[in-house]
């Protein structure tokens, strides 16, 4: 099922992505300011694997008192100095901070396990070491991390009840829903992770096989890949995490092209203990990036407040604030909500009437952008991917538009597409895009999501439901919303056989629509 052009694209993206991430990792080194309180140590992890770590203790710590402990596993592909700037700030505010390079990367031993059981066991071993070798308080332990470190922290908190608080930044709760949502391979995200690990780490035979099956669209290995991913997802262990009672803060970016926000929002709803969810503009780990350089950063500020309250008992009011905190991609202010379902309290349906047939295998020009780069542009300059809606070729793109809105529409949450599809082949991929269309027909991307099907009967219609990636975007008065569907996007591997066609219809007994979540006015 693999295609040579896709393999070439994957290789190219992987090479570029590896260069970008390796450069970012090395670029962090000059910002780390070694202080007298910083010690570089070796910690024996699971199975005797040596983990390279650094320890920062509060100034003046002489063993006469104990301090809350924070354990910070590194991000995918980044060295152990990643958190030094924040670790120093946390130590200055009264924490023992231990940051370690996860197994398989840089100077740490072992092979990359992708948050598998050895990584979970390593986290507990690091806690054991810190309690034995630093003035850490066994009753007040937290974990935090960005990206890979976030995923490991959540899973570790489900397995080690000593962990009382977690800050999971730009991470995942469901690995499969992150890079295989809609049964579609997120090829640029996969190549980013693959390339970075080839440059900075040592892949195990298992993960190499997972990547190869992923790229090759090997359906015979699909369930094996799903089972592998579920074992590495905090969502699998949510009941145990709730039982342990850790206070969980999660933060992510609307445009995260590695770990989309939907899976964090779904996981948040399942948590029963103290919890907080934050979303901001940006892409993978970009919302936290300035904080890694020691600059003022809202995500890290809230992380410090979270730990101050749940590990130190500081009455800083964070437990009384609205637990869901959002910043729109269109405005600069924060919005607070009592829970996730209140974010898009009002829903407005846009009818997708008529019958439309499109041909596959050609990119219409409607795209989700480029991994990392597009959402960074949106974060910095409010410049999301664009497409000229009137000029999209109707042979390869289905287009529906709303009437002009007399007032601004504050899109908040998860838009949902429902339609009926009749394929000419048993497999296929479609990608749905929601655009904000201005007076001249230029569409700015609000959200999108892919969807793949297999084993369908050609000529037989079936219902399709797609959740677009969650977002917060303000559509100006006088603009329209457009729903565009095509079959090719460079972000994803597509499964459309040559010459296939897809027909979209809206039966009277099951009309097609896109449901838009709007902020309650």
Short mmCIF file of C-alpha atoms in Angstrom, two decimals:
data_model
loop_
_atom_site.label_atom_id
_atom_site.label_comp_id
_atom_site.label_asym_id
_atom_site.label_seq_id
_atom_site.Cartn_x
_atom_site.Cartn_y
_atom_site.Cartn_z
CA UNK A 1 0.00 0.00 0.00
CA UNK A 2 3.00 2.31 0.22
CA UNK A 3 3.78 4.68 -2.66
CA UNK A 4 7.31 5.65 -3.81
CA UNK A 5 6.46 9.35 -3.86
CA UNK A 6 5.26 9.11 -0.25
CA UNK A 7 8.45 7.32 0.78
CA UNK A 8 10.51 10.08 -0.85
CA UNK A 9 8.43 12.75 0.86
CA UNK A 10 8.84 10.97 4.18
CA UNK A 11 12.60 10.72 3.77
CA UNK A 12 12.89 14.38 2.83
CA UNK A 13 10.75 15.59 5.71
CA UNK A 14 12.62 13.33 8.10
CA UNK A 15 15.98 14.75 7.08
CA UNK A 16 14.83 18.34 7.34
CA UNK A 17 13.03 17.71 10.63
CA UNK A 18 16.04 15.99 12.16
CA UNK A 19 18.22 18.95 11.26
CA UNK A 20 15.76 21.41 12.78
CA UNK A 21 15.38 19.51 16.06
CA UNK A 22 19.09 18.78 16.40
CA UNK A 23 19.78 22.46 15.85
CA UNK A 24 17.23 23.39 18.50
CA UNK A 25 18.77 20.99 20.96
CA UNK A 26 22.27 22.32 20.44
CA UNK A 27 20.94 25.86 20.47
CA UNK A 28 19.78 25.43 24.04
CA UNK A 29 23.26 24.75 25.35
CA UNK A 30 24.56 28.35 25.40
CA UNK A 31 21.60 29.49 27.50
CA UNK A 32 22.33 27.10 30.36
CA UNK A 33 24.14 28.87 33.14
CA UNK A 34 25.83 26.37 35.44
CA UNK A 35 25.45 27.43 39.07
CA UNK A 36 27.24 26.21 42.18
CA UNK A 37 24.11 24.28 43.15
CA UNK A 38 24.10 22.26 39.91
CA UNK A 39 25.50 18.73 40.03
CA UNK A 40 25.80 16.41 37.05
CA UNK A 41 25.26 12.83 38.14
CA UNK A 42 24.71 9.30 36.91
CA UNK A 43 21.53 7.57 38.07
CA UNK A 44 21.00 3.85 37.67
CA UNK A 45 17.68 3.30 35.96
CA UNK A 46 15.67 0.18 35.27
CA UNK A 47 17.76 -2.88 34.48
CA UNK A 48 20.99 -1.07 35.35
CA UNK A 49 20.71 1.47 32.52
CA UNK A 50 22.71 4.61 33.31
CA UNK A 51 20.74 7.86 33.05
CA UNK A 52 22.61 11.12 32.78
CA UNK A 53 21.06 13.69 35.09
CA UNK A 54 21.57 17.02 36.81
CA UNK A 55 20.49 18.06 40.27
CA UNK A 56 19.79 21.55 41.57
CA UNK A 57 19.05 22.14 45.24
CA UNK A 58 17.86 25.30 46.93
CA UNK A 59 20.63 27.69 47.97
CA UNK A 60 21.80 27.00 51.48
CA UNK A 61 20.42 23.47 51.64
CA UNK A 62 22.46 21.83 54.41
CA UNK A 63 20.49 18.67 55.10
CA UNK A 64 18.65 20.13 58.07
CA UNK A 65 15.32 20.27 56.23
CA UNK A 66 13.50 18.60 53.37
CA UNK A 67 12.24 20.23 50.17
CA UNK A 68 9.58 19.23 47.63
CA UNK A 69 11.05 17.21 44.77
CA UNK A 70 10.46 17.86 41.07
CA UNK A 71 11.57 15.30 38.48
CA UNK A 72 11.88 16.49 34.87
CA UNK A 73 12.38 13.91 32.06
CA UNK A 74 13.77 15.47 28.89
CA UNK A 75 11.92 16.04 25.64
CA UNK A 76 12.37 13.80 22.61
CA UNK A 77 15.83 14.43 21.18
CA UNK A 78 16.90 17.14 23.63
CA UNK A 79 19.87 16.89 26.04
CA UNK A 80 19.78 16.98 29.82
CA UNK A 81 20.48 20.71 29.96
CA UNK A 82 17.04 21.40 28.45
CA UNK A 83 15.40 22.53 31.69
CA UNK A 84 18.36 24.20 33.44
CA UNK A 85 16.92 27.72 33.26
CA UNK A 86 13.56 26.67 34.71
CA UNK A 87 15.16 24.22 37.14
CA UNK A 88 17.25 27.03 38.57
CA UNK A 89 14.14 29.17 39.07
CA UNK A 90 12.32 26.30 40.73
CA UNK A 91 15.28 25.54 42.98
CA UNK A 92 15.47 29.20 43.94
CA UNK A 93 11.84 28.99 45.02
CA UNK A 94 12.49 26.00 47.26
CA UNK A 95 12.49 22.77 45.24
CA UNK A 96 14.99 19.99 44.73
CA UNK A 97 14.99 19.56 40.95
CA UNK A 98 16.31 16.47 39.17
CA UNK A 99 16.33 16.52 35.38
CA UNK A 100 17.45 13.45 33.48
CA UNK A 101 18.03 12.40 29.91
CA UNK A 102 15.56 9.65 29.13
CA UNK A 103 17.01 6.31 28.08
CA UNK A 104 18.16 5.93 24.50
CA UNK A 105 18.99 9.61 23.95
CA UNK A 106 22.29 11.45 24.08
CA UNK A 107 24.63 10.13 26.80
CA UNK A 108 22.03 8.07 28.68
CA UNK A 109 22.26 4.33 28.14
CA UNK A 110 19.76 1.90 26.67
CA UNK A 111 17.54 2.24 23.64
CA UNK A 112 14.52 4.44 22.94
CA UNK A 113 11.42 2.83 24.43
CA UNK A 114 8.85 5.57 23.60
CA UNK A 115 7.45 5.85 27.14
CA UNK A 116 7.27 2.08 27.48
CA UNK A 117 7.54 0.17 30.78
CA UNK A 118 11.31 0.75 31.13
CA UNK A 119 10.76 4.53 30.92
CA UNK A 120 8.05 4.34 33.57
CA UNK A 121 10.34 2.29 35.80
CA UNK A 122 13.19 4.78 35.18
CA UNK A 123 11.06 7.61 36.57
CA UNK A 124 10.54 5.69 39.81
CA UNK A 125 14.26 4.88 39.99
CA UNK A 126 15.09 8.57 39.65
CA UNK A 127 12.71 9.34 42.52
CA UNK A 128 14.35 6.61 44.60
CA UNK A 129 17.78 8.08 43.90
CA UNK A 130 16.68 11.63 44.74
CA UNK A 131 15.18 10.55 48.07
CA UNK A 132 18.43 8.77 48.97
CA UNK A 133 20.87 11.41 47.75
CA UNK A 134 19.24 14.83 48.11
CA UNK A 135 17.22 16.66 50.79
CA UNK A 136 14.01 15.73 48.93
CA UNK A 137 10.74 15.24 50.80
CA UNK A 138 9.15 11.84 50.07
CA UNK A 139 5.68 13.25 50.78
CA UNK A 140 5.84 16.06 48.23
CA UNK A 141 6.91 14.83 44.80
CA UNK A 142 5.98 16.20 41.38
CA UNK A 143 6.89 15.50 37.77
CA UNK A 144 6.88 17.80 34.78
CA UNK A 145 8.11 17.84 31.24
CA UNK A 146 7.67 19.11 27.72
CA UNK A 147 6.55 16.77 24.92
CA UNK A 148 8.16 13.36 25.59
CA UNK A 149 8.77 14.39 29.19
CA UNK A 150 5.08 15.25 29.52
CA UNK A 151 3.94 11.85 28.27
CA UNK A 152 6.33 10.01 30.58
CA UNK A 153 5.26 12.15 33.55
CA UNK A 154 1.56 11.35 33.09
CA UNK A 155 2.16 7.62 32.73
CA UNK A 156 4.58 7.58 35.67
CA UNK A 157 2.01 9.29 37.91
CA UNK A 158 -0.42 6.46 37.12
CA UNK A 159 2.16 3.86 38.14
CA UNK A 160 3.87 5.57 41.11
CA UNK A 161 1.49 6.90 43.75
CA UNK A 162 4.30 8.92 45.36
CA UNK A 163 3.84 11.47 42.56
CA UNK A 164 1.37 14.01 43.89
CA UNK A 165 1.34 16.59 41.09
CA UNK A 166 2.10 16.68 37.36
CA UNK A 167 2.56 19.42 34.77
CA UNK A 168 2.37 17.85 31.30
CA UNK A 169 3.29 20.45 28.67
CA UNK A 170 2.74 19.84 24.95
CA UNK A 171 2.46 16.12 25.53
CA UNK A 172 0.11 13.31 24.67
CA UNK A 173 -2.46 11.29 26.55
CA UNK A 174 -3.37 9.07 23.58
CA UNK A 175 -0.41 8.35 21.30
CA UNK A 176 -2.47 6.69 18.57
CA UNK A 177 -5.02 9.51 18.48
CA UNK A 178 -2.09 11.90 18.15
CA UNK A 179 -0.26 10.47 15.13
CA UNK A 180 -2.89 8.12 13.67
CA UNK A 181 -6.12 10.04 14.17
CA UNK A 182 -8.91 9.25 11.74
CA UNK A 183 -7.00 6.05 10.92
CA UNK A 184 -4.58 8.25 8.97
CA UNK A 185 -0.81 8.35 9.36
CA UNK A 186 0.44 11.83 10.29
CA UNK A 187 3.53 11.36 8.16
CA UNK A 188 5.26 14.69 8.77
CA UNK A 189 4.85 14.31 12.54
CA UNK A 190 6.14 10.74 12.36
CA UNK A 191 9.10 11.79 10.24
CA UNK A 192 9.89 14.59 12.69
CA UNK A 193 10.08 12.12 15.58
CA UNK A 194 11.88 9.47 13.55
CA UNK A 195 14.49 11.87 12.17
CA UNK A 196 15.21 13.45 15.54
CA UNK A 197 15.68 10.07 17.23
CA UNK A 198 18.04 8.88 14.48
CA UNK A 199 20.22 11.95 15.02
CA UNK A 200 20.18 12.14 18.82
CA UNK A 201 19.41 8.64 20.05
CA UNK A 202 19.45 4.88 19.57
CA UNK A 203 16.27 3.31 18.24
CA UNK A 204 15.28 -0.12 19.44
CA UNK A 205 14.43 -2.77 16.85
CA UNK A 206 10.81 -2.51 18.00
CA UNK A 207 10.44 1.20 17.33
CA UNK A 208 12.25 0.87 13.99
CA UNK A 209 9.71 -1.74 12.95
CA UNK A 210 6.83 0.44 14.17
CA UNK A 211 8.06 3.35 12.05
CA UNK A 212 8.56 1.13 9.01
CA UNK A 213 5.07 -0.35 9.30
CA UNK A 214 3.68 3.16 9.84
CA UNK A 215 5.24 4.51 6.64
CA UNK A 216 4.36 1.42 4.60
CA UNK A 217 0.68 1.53 5.61
CA UNK A 218 0.94 -2.11 6.60
CA UNK A 219 -2.65 -2.90 7.56
CA UNK A 220 -1.70 -6.41 8.67
CA UNK A 221 0.28 -4.74 11.47
CA UNK A 222 -2.29 -2.04 12.27
CA UNK A 223 -3.66 -3.63 15.44
CA UNK A 224 -0.15 -4.40 16.63
CA UNK A 225 0.75 -0.73 16.19
CA UNK A 226 -2.40 0.38 18.02
CA UNK A 227 -1.70 -1.98 20.92
CA UNK A 228 1.88 -0.71 21.07
CA UNK A 229 0.63 2.88 21.22
CA UNK A 230 -2.05 2.20 23.84
CA UNK A 231 0.57 0.74 26.17
CA UNK A 232 2.36 4.08 25.88
CA UNK A 233 -0.68 6.29 26.51
CA UNK A 234 -1.79 7.78 29.83
CA UNK A 235 -5.39 7.35 28.67
CA UNK A 236 -4.96 3.59 29.10
CA UNK A 237 -4.12 4.09 32.78
CA UNK A 238 -6.56 6.90 33.59
CA UNK A 239 -8.41 4.86 36.22
CA UNK A 240 -5.19 4.20 38.12
CA UNK A 241 -4.15 7.84 37.77
CA UNK A 242 -7.49 8.91 39.23
CA UNK A 243 -7.12 6.41 42.05
CA UNK A 244 -3.68 7.79 42.90
CA UNK A 245 -5.17 11.28 43.02
CA UNK A 246 -2.32 13.28 41.50
CA UNK A 247 -3.13 16.91 40.65
CA UNK A 248 -2.75 17.14 36.86
CA UNK A 249 -2.10 20.29 34.85
CA UNK A 250 -1.92 19.96 31.06
CA UNK A 251 -1.02 22.66 28.55
CA UNK A 252 -0.81 22.53 24.79
CA UNK A 253 -1.02 24.65 21.64
CA UNK A 254 -3.99 24.83 19.28
CA UNK A 255 -1.85 24.09 16.25
CA UNK A 256 0.28 21.28 17.69
CA UNK A 257 1.05 19.18 14.62
CA UNK A 258 2.58 16.34 16.68
CA UNK A 259 0.10 15.99 19.55
CA UNK A 260 -3.17 17.63 18.51
CA UNK A 261 -5.23 19.28 21.29
CA UNK A 262 -8.26 16.99 20.96
CA UNK A 263 -6.67 14.06 22.72
CA UNK A 264 -5.67 16.26 25.70
CA UNK A 265 -9.20 17.67 25.96
CA UNK A 266 -10.74 14.20 25.87
CA UNK A 267 -8.34 12.97 28.54
CA UNK A 268 -8.98 16.02 30.72
CA UNK A 269 -12.68 15.15 30.85
CA UNK A 270 -11.83 11.69 32.26
CA UNK A 271 -9.73 13.02 35.15
CA UNK A 272 -11.49 13.16 38.51
CA UNK A 273 -8.81 14.72 40.72
CA UNK A 274 -7.54 18.32 40.78
CA UNK A 275 -6.96 19.31 37.16
CA UNK A 276 -6.25 22.22 34.87
CA UNK A 277 -6.22 22.52 31.07
CA UNK A 278 -4.56 25.34 29.13
CA UNK A 279 -4.51 25.96 25.36
CA UNK A 280 -2.66 28.74 23.54
CA UNK A 281 -1.72 29.60 19.95
CA UNK A 282 1.33 27.86 18.54
CA UNK A 283 2.69 24.50 17.48
CA UNK A 284 4.46 21.66 19.22
CA UNK A 285 6.25 22.95 22.34
CA UNK A 286 6.40 26.52 21.02
CA UNK A 287 4.17 27.90 23.80
CA UNK A 288 6.75 26.80 26.41
CA UNK A 289 9.87 27.57 24.37
CA UNK A 290 10.77 31.02 25.69
CA UNK A 291 10.61 29.66 29.23
CA UNK A 292 13.36 27.15 28.41
CA UNK A 293 15.59 30.14 27.71
CA UNK A 294 14.71 31.62 31.09
CA UNK A 295 12.43 34.32 29.65
CA UNK A 296 9.01 35.19 31.09
CA UNK A 297 6.51 32.57 30.01
CA UNK A 298 2.88 32.05 31.01
CA UNK A 299 3.02 28.25 30.78
CA UNK A 300 6.00 27.97 33.13
CA UNK A 301 4.55 30.60 35.46
CA UNK A 302 1.38 28.53 35.85
CA UNK A 303 3.46 25.38 36.23
CA UNK A 304 5.27 26.96 39.17
CA UNK A 305 1.99 28.09 40.71
CA UNK A 306 0.53 24.57 40.26
CA UNK A 307 3.39 22.96 42.14
CA UNK A 308 3.48 25.69 44.78
CA UNK A 309 -0.12 24.95 45.65
CA UNK A 310 -0.20 21.15 45.39
CA UNK A 311 3.27 20.39 46.74
CA UNK A 312 3.95 23.31 49.11
CA UNK A 313 0.38 24.10 50.10
CA UNK A 314 0.72 27.73 49.05
CA UNK A 315 -2.63 29.54 48.99
CA UNK A 316 -2.07 31.23 45.61
CA UNK A 317 -5.65 30.86 44.35
CA UNK A 318 -4.89 28.58 41.41
CA UNK A 319 -7.36 26.01 42.76
CA UNK A 320 -10.14 28.62 42.69
CA UNK A 321 -9.57 29.80 39.12
CA UNK A 322 -11.58 28.48 36.19
CA UNK A 323 -9.73 25.22 35.45
CA UNK A 324 -9.96 25.47 31.66
CA UNK A 325 -7.94 28.43 30.41
CA UNK A 326 -7.75 29.40 26.74
CA UNK A 327 -6.16 32.04 24.60
CA UNK A 328 -7.77 32.60 21.20
CA UNK A 329 -5.63 32.57 18.07
CA UNK A 330 -7.27 35.88 17.14
CA UNK A 331 -7.05 37.88 20.39
CA UNK A 332 -4.51 38.42 23.12
CA UNK A 333 -6.60 37.79 26.22
CA UNK A 334 -7.31 34.68 28.25
CA UNK A 335 -10.73 33.10 28.72
CA UNK A 336 -11.73 30.89 31.62
CA UNK A 337 -14.29 28.06 31.63
CA UNK A 338 -15.53 25.70 34.36
CA UNK A 339 -15.00 22.63 32.14
CA UNK A 340 -14.24 21.63 28.57
CA UNK A 341 -17.85 21.16 27.47
CA UNK A 342 -18.56 24.81 28.36
CA UNK A 343 -15.97 26.03 25.84
CA UNK A 344 -18.25 25.60 22.82
CA UNK A 345 -21.51 25.99 24.71
CA UNK A 346 -23.49 26.94 21.60
CA UNK A 347 -23.47 24.96 18.36
CA UNK A 348 -24.50 26.23 14.95
CA UNK A 349 -25.01 23.77 12.09
CA UNK A 350 -23.96 24.64 8.56
CA UNK A 351 -25.82 22.50 6.04
CA UNK A 352 -23.79 20.64 3.40
CA UNK A 353 -26.52 20.25 0.81
CA UNK A 354 -26.52 18.68 -2.62
CA UNK A 355 -24.43 15.91 -4.14
CA UNK A 356 -20.79 16.48 -5.06
CA UNK A 357 -18.28 14.09 -6.62
CA UNK A 358 -14.53 14.70 -6.46
CA UNK A 359 -11.58 12.87 -7.99
CA UNK A 360 -8.70 11.75 -5.78
CA UNK A 361 -4.88 11.68 -5.91
CA UNK A 362 -4.41 15.40 -6.60
CA UNK A 363 -3.79 18.11 -4.02
CA UNK A 364 -6.44 20.77 -4.56
CA UNK A 365 -4.43 23.48 -2.82
CA UNK A 366 -6.33 23.22 0.46
CA UNK A 367 -3.73 22.04 2.97
CA UNK A 368 -3.13 21.90 6.73
CA UNK A 369 0.27 23.55 6.34
CA UNK A 370 3.77 22.35 7.21
CA UNK A 371 4.61 20.63 10.49
CA UNK A 372 5.83 23.19 13.07
CA UNK A 373 6.31 26.08 10.62
CA UNK A 374 2.71 26.96 9.74
CA UNK A 375 1.37 27.12 13.30
CA UNK A 376 4.41 29.07 14.44
CA UNK A 377 3.55 31.69 11.82
CA UNK A 378 -0.01 31.68 13.13
CA UNK A 379 1.28 32.09 16.69
CA UNK A 380 3.65 34.94 15.87
CA UNK A 381 1.85 36.78 13.06
CA UNK A 382 -1.71 35.38 13.05
CA UNK A 383 -0.93 34.03 9.58
CA UNK A 384 -2.43 30.53 9.26
CA UNK A 385 -2.35 28.55 6.00
CA UNK A 386 -4.51 30.15 3.32
CA UNK A 387 -6.34 29.12 0.17
CA UNK A 388 -8.33 31.03 -2.43
CA UNK A 389 -11.71 29.37 -2.00
CA UNK A 390 -13.19 30.49 -5.39
CA UNK A 391 -10.11 29.16 -7.21
CA UNK A 392 -10.05 25.71 -5.62
CA UNK A 393 -10.56 23.22 -8.49
CA UNK A 394 -13.96 21.60 -7.97
CA UNK A 395 -12.77 18.46 -9.74
CA UNK A 396 -10.59 17.71 -6.69
CA UNK A 397 -12.26 19.68 -3.89
CA UNK A 398 -15.81 19.79 -2.55
CA UNK A 399 -16.75 23.24 -1.22
CA UNK A 400 -19.67 24.49 0.86
CA UNK A 401 -19.97 28.04 2.23
CA UNK A 402 -22.15 29.73 4.81
CA UNK A 403 -23.88 33.06 4.35
CA UNK A 404 -21.99 36.14 5.48
CA UNK A 405 -22.14 36.49 9.25
CA UNK A 406 -23.55 39.83 10.43
CA UNK A 407 -21.58 39.59 13.69
CA UNK A 408 -18.26 38.05 14.71
CA UNK A 409 -18.35 34.30 15.34
CA UNK A 410 -16.11 33.10 18.17
CA UNK A 411 -15.31 29.51 17.26
CA UNK A 412 -14.31 27.60 20.40
CA UNK A 413 -13.74 23.88 20.76
CA UNK A 414 -14.23 21.01 18.34
CA UNK A 415 -16.08 21.36 15.03
CA UNK A 416 -17.74 18.13 13.85
CA UNK A 417 -18.41 17.01 10.30
CA UNK A 418 -21.18 14.55 9.43
CA UNK A 419 -21.70 13.46 5.85
CA UNK A 420 -22.47 10.49 3.61
CA UNK A 421 -19.73 9.18 1.32
CA UNK A 422 -20.03 6.83 -1.63
CA UNK A 423 -16.61 5.54 -2.80
CA UNK A 424 -15.64 3.87 -6.05
CA UNK A 425 -12.91 1.87 -4.29
CA UNK A 426 -12.81 -0.02 -0.99
CA UNK A 427 -10.22 2.33 0.59
CA UNK A 428 -9.84 6.07 0.64
CA UNK A 429 -8.73 9.18 2.50
CA UNK A 430 -10.42 12.54 2.78
CA UNK A 431 -9.29 15.68 4.59
CA UNK A 432 -11.82 18.21 5.87
CA UNK A 433 -10.87 21.88 6.25
CA UNK A 434 -12.78 24.72 7.88
CA UNK A 435 -11.87 28.16 6.50
CA UNK A 436 -12.62 31.76 7.47
CA UNK A 437 -13.39 33.37 4.12
CA UNK A 438 -12.98 37.12 3.66
CA UNK A 439 -14.68 39.43 1.11
CA UNK A 440 -12.12 38.61 -1.62
CA UNK A 441 -12.52 34.86 -1.19
CA UNK A 442 -9.23 34.28 0.63
CA UNK A 443 -9.70 31.55 3.21
CA UNK A 444 -7.69 31.37 6.43
CA UNK A 445 -7.51 27.92 7.96
CA UNK A 446 -9.56 27.58 11.14
CA UNK A 447 -9.16 23.82 11.60
CA UNK A 448 -8.93 20.54 9.74
CA UNK A 449 -8.64 16.77 10.21
CA UNK A 450 -8.04 13.66 8.09
CA UNK A 451 -10.18 10.53 7.78
CA UNK A 452 -9.33 7.18 6.19
CA UNK A 453 -11.55 4.16 5.50
CA UNK A 454 -10.77 0.58 4.46
CA UNK A 455 -12.89 -2.42 3.53
CA UNK A 456 -15.87 -0.48 2.16
CA UNK A 457 -18.07 -1.77 -0.66
CA UNK A 458 -17.58 0.32 -3.82
CA UNK A 459 -20.79 2.11 -4.78
CA UNK A 460 -22.37 1.69 -1.34
CA UNK A 461 -22.86 4.90 0.69
CA UNK A 462 -21.86 5.08 4.36
CA UNK A 463 -21.94 7.70 7.08
CA UNK A 464 -18.77 9.56 8.08
CA UNK A 465 -18.19 11.52 11.29
CA UNK A 466 -15.00 13.54 11.68
CA UNK A 467 -13.95 15.66 14.64
CA UNK A 468 -11.78 18.54 13.43
CA UNK A 469 -8.87 19.55 15.62
CA UNK A 470 -9.99 21.75 18.51
CA UNK A 471 -9.30 25.44 18.20
CA UNK A 472 -10.21 28.98 19.27
CA UNK A 473 -10.61 31.40 16.39
CA UNK A 474 -12.67 34.57 15.83
CA UNK A 475 -14.37 34.92 12.44
CA UNK A 476 -14.88 38.65 11.74
CA UNK A 477 -18.28 40.11 10.92
CA UNK A 478 -18.94 40.09 7.19
CA UNK A 479 -16.94 36.89 6.65
CA UNK A 480 -18.15 33.39 5.83
CA UNK A 481 -17.15 29.92 6.92
CA UNK A 482 -16.30 27.38 4.24
CA UNK A 483 -16.04 23.61 4.58
CA UNK A 484 -13.65 22.14 2.01
CA UNK A 485 -12.97 18.44 1.49
CA UNK A 486 -10.19 17.03 -0.66
CA UNK A 487 -8.09 13.87 -0.68
CA UNK A 488 -4.40 14.84 -0.52
CA UNK A 489 -2.47 16.75 2.15
CA UNK A 490 1.33 16.65 2.62
CA UNK A 491 0.83 16.28 6.38
CA UNK A 492 -0.67 12.81 5.91
CA UNK A 493 -0.34 9.53 4.06
CA UNK A 494 -3.36 9.08 1.81
CA UNK A 495 -4.98 5.80 0.83
CA UNK A 496 -6.78 6.63 -2.41
CA UNK A 497 -6.27 4.06 -5.18
CA UNK A 498 -5.48 5.51 -8.59
CA UNK A 499 -8.57 6.80 -10.35
CA UNK A 500 -10.81 6.65 -7.28
CA UNK A 501 -13.70 9.07 -6.79
CA UNK A 502 -15.65 10.09 -3.71
CA UNK A 503 -19.26 11.30 -3.80
CA UNK A 504 -20.65 13.36 -0.93
CA UNK A 505 -24.41 13.48 -0.49
CA UNK A 506 -26.99 14.69 2.00
CA UNK A 507 -29.89 12.21 2.24
CA UNK A 508 -33.18 13.63 3.44
CA UNK A 509 -33.27 11.20 6.36
CA UNK A 510 -29.64 11.85 7.31
CA UNK A 511 -28.60 15.35 6.19
CA UNK A 512 -24.95 16.33 6.04
CA UNK A 513 -23.62 19.23 8.09
CA UNK A 514 -20.68 20.69 9.94
CA UNK A 515 -21.43 21.62 13.55
CA UNK A 516 -19.55 24.75 14.65
CA UNK A 517 -18.89 25.27 18.40
CA UNK A 518 -19.32 28.89 19.42
CA UNK A 519 -18.52 30.75 22.59
CA UNK A 520 -21.63 31.73 24.48
CA UNK A 521 -22.20 35.44 23.99
#
